[in-house]
Amino acid sequence: MAFYIVATIIAVLFLLPMIWSVANSFKPPAEALANPLALFSKAFSLDNYRRLEGVGAGWYVYVGNSLMIAAGTVLLTVLIAVPAGYGFSKFRFPGQIVLFVLIMATMMIPFQSILTPLFLILKALRLQNSLVGLVLIYTTFQLPFSIFMMRNAFDAVPKALIEAARIDGASQWTILRRIMIPIAFPGVATVALFAFLNSWNEFLAALIFLSDQNKFTLPIMLVNVSSGIYGIIDWGALQAGVTVTMIPCLILFLLLQRYYVRGMTAGAVK
């Protein structure tokens, strides 16, 4: 009984900020500004969402930019992490352990410490102020964790399946595509989910490497909304922007939550 009580309290603590944001986004702007801490309102209004259309290029432009960046990051991360994780899990080659340790060590490098080198690299590639350049940066920082996750996921697959497929004449690509990936799909889904959430919510790199207002992402739009006019925060519009930002994350997590839990524990027990 105590477990359910504690679990309920924790769930309420996590859900309350989201409920507060959604409730405030439907308040009339004047009421949201006058009393932003109130949870509910007697009036229902979509004015806060209409006000987002006047922020910069419009919220739909920033949603499109964030979606393109997140989709590109997910696709590139999965395409690289899956074969890399498969190679580290099922093959043995000289320097394998050293290479894997070096890849994992990059996770300990603070992003802020390499901003200047990253900017110079993007400038040399003519990808500064580019959504493609941002996708490459996000993928680079997502790969170490993703490769680690996929190696663990493939470690949980018995080698007997691979040996049986080789006896039947299957190539390495066929084994990976038709046997390994379907079995390790929870790990793939977990990698994709993490890549999407990290790229969708990332702020610092987008702020530094993007200068064109039409290429800004949703987190940068939220900063512009929160700054307001004369330093006054437009609470209604801000919470409307937060709600728009939350929706894809919640939908994607609810669709993939069963795979997420299995993917996080993949390779824990053999």
Short mmCIF file of C-alpha atoms in Angstrom, two decimals:
data_model
loop_
_atom_site.label_atom_id
_atom_site.label_comp_id
_atom_site.label_asym_id
_atom_site.label_seq_id
_atom_site.Cartn_x
_atom_site.Cartn_y
_atom_site.Cartn_z
CA MET A 1 0.00 0.00 0.00
CA ALA A 2 2.80 2.39 0.90
CA PHE A 3 4.39 1.77 -2.50
CA TYR A 4 1.26 2.89 -4.36
CA ILE A 5 0.91 5.99 -2.19
CA VAL A 6 4.52 7.03 -2.82
CA ALA A 7 4.19 6.25 -6.54
CA THR A 8 1.01 8.34 -6.75
CA ILE A 9 2.67 11.30 -5.01
CA ILE A 10 5.68 11.13 -7.36
CA ALA A 11 3.38 10.91 -10.40
CA VAL A 12 1.42 13.97 -9.25
CA LEU A 13 4.64 15.93 -8.71
CA PHE A 14 5.71 15.12 -12.28
CA LEU A 15 2.31 15.79 -13.85
CA LEU A 16 1.44 18.99 -11.98
CA PRO A 17 3.87 21.29 -13.90
CA MET A 18 2.56 19.97 -17.22
CA ILE A 19 -1.06 20.40 -16.16
CA TRP A 20 -0.26 23.93 -14.95
CA SER A 21 1.36 24.84 -18.27
CA VAL A 22 -1.54 23.50 -20.34
CA ALA A 23 -4.15 25.18 -18.10
CA ASN A 24 -2.37 28.54 -18.27
CA SER A 25 -2.05 28.35 -22.03
CA PHE A 26 -5.87 28.46 -22.35
CA LYS A 27 -6.35 31.44 -20.05
CA PRO A 28 -7.13 34.88 -21.46
CA PRO A 29 -3.79 36.76 -21.81
CA ALA A 30 -4.73 39.42 -19.22
CA GLU A 31 -5.65 36.79 -16.63
CA ALA A 32 -2.52 34.74 -17.32
CA LEU A 33 -0.42 37.87 -16.81
CA ALA A 34 -2.27 39.00 -13.67
CA ASN A 35 -2.28 35.65 -11.89
CA PRO A 36 0.07 33.14 -13.55
CA LEU A 37 0.14 30.82 -10.52
CA ALA A 38 -3.59 30.10 -10.61
CA LEU A 39 -4.24 26.65 -11.99
CA PHE A 40 -7.67 27.09 -13.52
CA SER A 41 -9.65 29.89 -15.10
CA LYS A 42 -13.35 30.51 -15.62
CA ALA A 43 -12.76 31.68 -19.18
CA PHE A 44 -11.39 29.65 -22.09
CA SER A 45 -9.30 31.37 -24.73
CA LEU A 46 -7.03 30.50 -27.66
CA ASP A 47 -5.53 33.99 -27.78
CA ASN A 48 -2.21 32.81 -26.35
CA TYR A 49 -1.74 30.42 -29.26
CA ARG A 50 -2.70 33.17 -31.72
CA ARG A 51 -0.08 35.43 -30.12
CA LEU A 52 2.60 32.84 -30.94
CA GLU A 53 2.00 33.52 -34.62
CA GLY A 54 3.37 37.03 -34.09
CA VAL A 55 6.59 35.86 -32.45
CA GLY A 56 9.38 36.15 -35.00
CA ALA A 57 8.58 34.11 -38.10
CA GLY A 58 5.67 32.34 -36.41
CA TRP A 59 5.53 29.27 -34.20
CA TYR A 60 4.79 26.91 -37.13
CA VAL A 61 8.12 27.86 -38.76
CA TYR A 62 10.01 27.01 -35.56
CA VAL A 63 8.08 23.76 -35.16
CA GLY A 64 9.05 22.82 -38.71
CA ASN A 65 12.72 23.63 -38.06
CA SER A 66 12.74 21.60 -34.84
CA LEU A 67 11.04 18.67 -36.55
CA MET A 68 13.53 18.66 -39.43
CA ILE A 69 16.48 18.81 -37.04
CA ALA A 70 15.07 16.12 -34.75
CA ALA A 71 14.15 13.81 -37.65
CA GLY A 72 17.57 14.24 -39.25
CA THR A 73 19.32 13.56 -35.95
CA VAL A 74 17.26 10.43 -35.29
CA LEU A 75 17.83 9.07 -38.79
CA LEU A 76 21.56 9.72 -38.85
CA THR A 77 22.07 8.47 -35.28
CA VAL A 78 20.24 5.20 -35.93
CA LEU A 79 21.99 4.61 -39.27
CA ILE A 80 25.41 4.95 -37.60
CA ALA A 81 24.78 3.55 -34.11
CA VAL A 82 23.06 0.31 -35.20
CA PRO A 83 25.90 -1.11 -37.39
CA ALA A 84 28.52 0.30 -34.99
CA GLY A 85 26.86 -1.37 -32.00
CA TYR A 86 26.54 -4.60 -33.98
CA GLY A 87 30.22 -4.50 -34.87
CA PHE A 88 31.36 -3.90 -31.29
CA SER A 89 29.05 -6.65 -30.02
CA LYS A 90 29.55 -9.50 -32.48
CA PHE A 91 32.97 -8.94 -34.07
CA ARG A 92 36.51 -9.02 -32.72
CA PHE A 93 39.17 -6.82 -34.30
CA PRO A 94 42.49 -5.25 -33.21
CA GLY A 95 42.05 -2.20 -31.01
CA GLN A 96 38.38 -2.90 -30.41
CA ILE A 97 38.46 -2.21 -26.66
CA VAL A 98 40.61 0.89 -27.04
CA LEU A 99 38.34 2.30 -29.74
CA PHE A 100 35.21 1.64 -27.70
CA VAL A 101 36.73 3.27 -24.61
CA LEU A 102 37.72 6.32 -26.66
CA ILE A 103 34.18 6.64 -27.99
CA MET A 104 32.75 6.40 -24.48
CA ALA A 105 35.31 8.90 -23.19
CA THR A 106 33.89 11.58 -25.47
CA MET A 107 30.78 11.57 -23.28
CA MET A 108 32.85 13.26 -20.57
CA ILE A 109 33.80 16.24 -22.74
CA PRO A 110 31.69 19.30 -21.81
CA PHE A 111 29.93 20.76 -24.81
CA GLN A 112 30.81 24.30 -23.75
CA SER A 113 34.53 23.57 -23.93
CA ILE A 114 34.50 22.79 -27.67
CA LEU A 115 32.16 25.48 -28.96
CA THR A 116 34.97 27.33 -30.74
CA PRO A 117 36.37 24.24 -32.56
CA LEU A 118 32.86 23.24 -33.59
CA PHE A 119 32.18 26.69 -34.97
CA LEU A 120 35.44 26.63 -36.95
CA ILE A 121 34.64 23.19 -38.35
CA LEU A 122 31.16 24.25 -39.44
CA LYS A 123 32.60 27.40 -40.99
CA ALA A 124 35.18 25.37 -42.93
CA LEU A 125 32.39 23.10 -44.18
CA ARG A 126 30.20 26.14 -44.96
CA LEU A 127 27.52 24.78 -42.64
CA GLN A 128 27.37 27.60 -40.11
CA ASN A 129 23.86 29.00 -39.63
CA SER A 130 22.57 25.76 -41.14
CA LEU A 131 20.06 23.17 -39.96
CA VAL A 132 22.26 20.46 -41.51
CA GLY A 133 25.23 21.63 -39.44
CA LEU A 134 23.10 21.47 -36.30
CA VAL A 135 22.02 17.92 -37.19
CA LEU A 136 25.68 16.88 -37.50
CA ILE A 137 26.52 18.40 -34.11
CA TYR A 138 23.58 16.75 -32.37
CA THR A 139 24.37 13.40 -33.98
CA THR A 140 28.01 13.62 -32.93
CA PHE A 141 27.10 14.12 -29.29
CA GLN A 142 24.36 11.49 -29.39
CA LEU A 143 26.47 8.71 -30.92
CA PRO A 144 28.56 7.60 -27.89
CA PHE A 145 25.49 6.83 -25.77
CA SER A 146 23.65 5.35 -28.77
CA ILE A 147 26.54 3.03 -29.69
CA PHE A 148 26.75 1.91 -26.07
CA MET A 149 23.00 1.18 -26.01
CA MET A 150 23.07 -0.76 -29.27
CA ARG A 151 26.08 -2.82 -28.23
CA ASN A 152 24.23 -3.85 -25.06
CA ALA A 153 21.09 -4.61 -27.06
CA PHE A 154 22.97 -6.84 -29.52
CA ASP A 155 24.87 -8.53 -26.67
CA ALA A 156 21.54 -9.89 -25.45
CA VAL A 157 20.94 -11.71 -28.76
CA PRO A 158 22.24 -15.32 -28.66
CA LYS A 159 25.11 -16.06 -31.03
CA ALA A 160 23.39 -19.30 -31.99
CA LEU A 161 20.92 -17.32 -34.08
CA ILE A 162 23.75 -15.72 -36.04
CA GLU A 163 25.50 -19.06 -36.56
CA ALA A 164 22.28 -20.67 -37.77
CA ALA A 165 21.74 -17.83 -40.25
CA ARG A 166 25.30 -18.17 -41.54
CA ILE A 167 24.78 -21.88 -42.10
CA ASP A 168 21.70 -21.01 -44.17
CA GLY A 169 23.89 -18.75 -46.31
CA ALA A 170 22.74 -15.36 -45.01
CA SER A 171 25.14 -12.44 -45.45
CA GLN A 172 26.14 -10.11 -42.61
CA TRP A 173 23.81 -7.41 -43.95
CA THR A 174 20.91 -9.89 -44.12
CA ILE A 175 21.62 -11.08 -40.57
CA LEU A 176 21.66 -7.52 -39.28
CA ARG A 177 18.56 -6.40 -41.18
CA ARG A 178 16.31 -9.47 -40.81
CA ILE A 179 17.43 -11.01 -37.53
CA MET A 180 19.36 -8.65 -35.29
CA ILE A 181 17.40 -5.43 -35.74
CA PRO A 182 13.92 -6.98 -35.23
CA ILE A 183 15.10 -8.74 -32.06
CA ALA A 184 16.96 -5.67 -30.76
CA PHE A 185 14.23 -3.24 -31.82
CA PRO A 186 13.62 -2.01 -28.22
CA GLY A 187 17.21 -0.79 -28.19
CA VAL A 188 16.75 0.91 -31.57
CA ALA A 189 13.56 2.59 -30.31
CA THR A 190 15.35 3.77 -27.17
CA VAL A 191 18.20 5.25 -29.21
CA ALA A 192 15.73 6.99 -31.53
CA LEU A 193 13.71 8.34 -28.60
CA PHE A 194 16.75 9.75 -26.83
CA ALA A 195 18.03 11.30 -30.06
CA PHE A 196 14.67 12.95 -30.71
CA LEU A 197 14.22 14.32 -27.19
CA ASN A 198 17.77 15.65 -26.94
CA SER A 199 17.69 17.37 -30.33
CA TRP A 200 14.13 18.66 -29.88
CA ASN A 201 14.88 20.30 -26.52
CA GLU A 202 18.49 21.40 -27.11
CA PHE A 203 19.03 25.14 -26.71
CA LEU A 204 22.69 26.18 -26.42
CA ALA A 205 23.98 24.90 -29.78
CA ALA A 206 20.95 26.29 -31.64
CA LEU A 207 21.42 29.66 -29.96
CA ILE A 208 25.12 29.86 -30.84
CA PHE A 209 25.25 28.34 -34.33
CA LEU A 210 22.04 29.82 -35.77
CA SER A 211 21.77 33.51 -36.57
CA ASP A 212 18.94 33.54 -39.10
CA GLN A 213 15.61 34.08 -37.35
CA ASN A 214 13.82 31.91 -39.89
CA LYS A 215 16.01 28.95 -38.85
CA PHE A 216 15.49 29.23 -35.09
CA THR A 217 14.11 26.27 -33.15
CA LEU A 218 11.31 26.09 -30.58
CA PRO A 219 13.56 26.52 -27.48
CA ILE A 220 14.90 29.78 -28.92
CA MET A 221 11.35 30.92 -29.65
CA LEU A 222 10.44 30.31 -26.00
CA VAL A 223 13.29 32.57 -24.90
CA ASN A 224 12.02 35.33 -27.17
CA VAL A 225 8.52 34.90 -25.76
CA SER A 226 9.72 34.91 -22.16
CA SER A 227 11.70 38.13 -22.66
CA GLY A 228 8.48 39.95 -23.52
CA ILE A 229 8.12 43.68 -24.01
CA TYR A 230 9.97 45.94 -21.56
CA GLY A 231 11.06 42.82 -19.69
CA ILE A 232 7.49 41.74 -18.84
CA ILE A 233 7.00 37.99 -19.31
CA ASP A 234 3.99 37.05 -21.42
CA TRP A 235 2.99 34.10 -19.26
CA GLY A 236 0.07 32.99 -21.41
CA ALA A 237 2.05 32.91 -24.66
CA LEU A 238 5.02 31.31 -22.88
CA GLN A 239 2.90 28.46 -21.53
CA ALA A 240 1.28 28.04 -24.95
CA GLY A 241 4.77 27.65 -26.42
CA VAL A 242 5.71 25.17 -23.69
CA THR A 243 2.57 23.16 -24.44
CA VAL A 244 3.37 23.08 -28.17
CA THR A 245 6.88 21.90 -27.30
CA MET A 246 5.62 19.15 -24.98
CA ILE A 247 3.09 17.56 -27.33
CA PRO A 248 5.48 15.70 -29.72
CA CYS A 249 7.61 14.48 -26.81
CA LEU A 250 4.61 13.10 -24.94
CA ILE A 251 3.13 11.44 -28.03
CA LEU A 252 6.42 9.82 -29.01
CA PHE A 253 7.14 8.62 -25.47
CA LEU A 254 3.65 7.13 -25.04
CA LEU A 255 4.01 5.27 -28.35
CA LEU A 256 7.46 3.89 -27.54
CA GLN A 257 7.34 3.52 -23.74
CA ARG A 258 7.12 -0.28 -23.78
CA TYR A 259 10.20 -0.47 -26.02
CA TYR A 260 11.96 2.20 -23.95
CA VAL A 261 11.84 0.16 -20.73
CA ARG A 262 13.02 -3.01 -22.50
CA GLY A 263 15.71 -1.11 -24.36
CA MET A 264 17.15 0.46 -21.23
CA THR A 265 17.56 -2.99 -19.63
CA ALA A 266 18.89 -4.71 -22.76
CA GLY A 267 22.11 -6.56 -22.07
CA ALA A 268 21.69 -6.33 -18.30
CA VAL A 269 20.97 -10.05 -18.02
CA LYS A 270 22.32 -12.70 -20.39
#
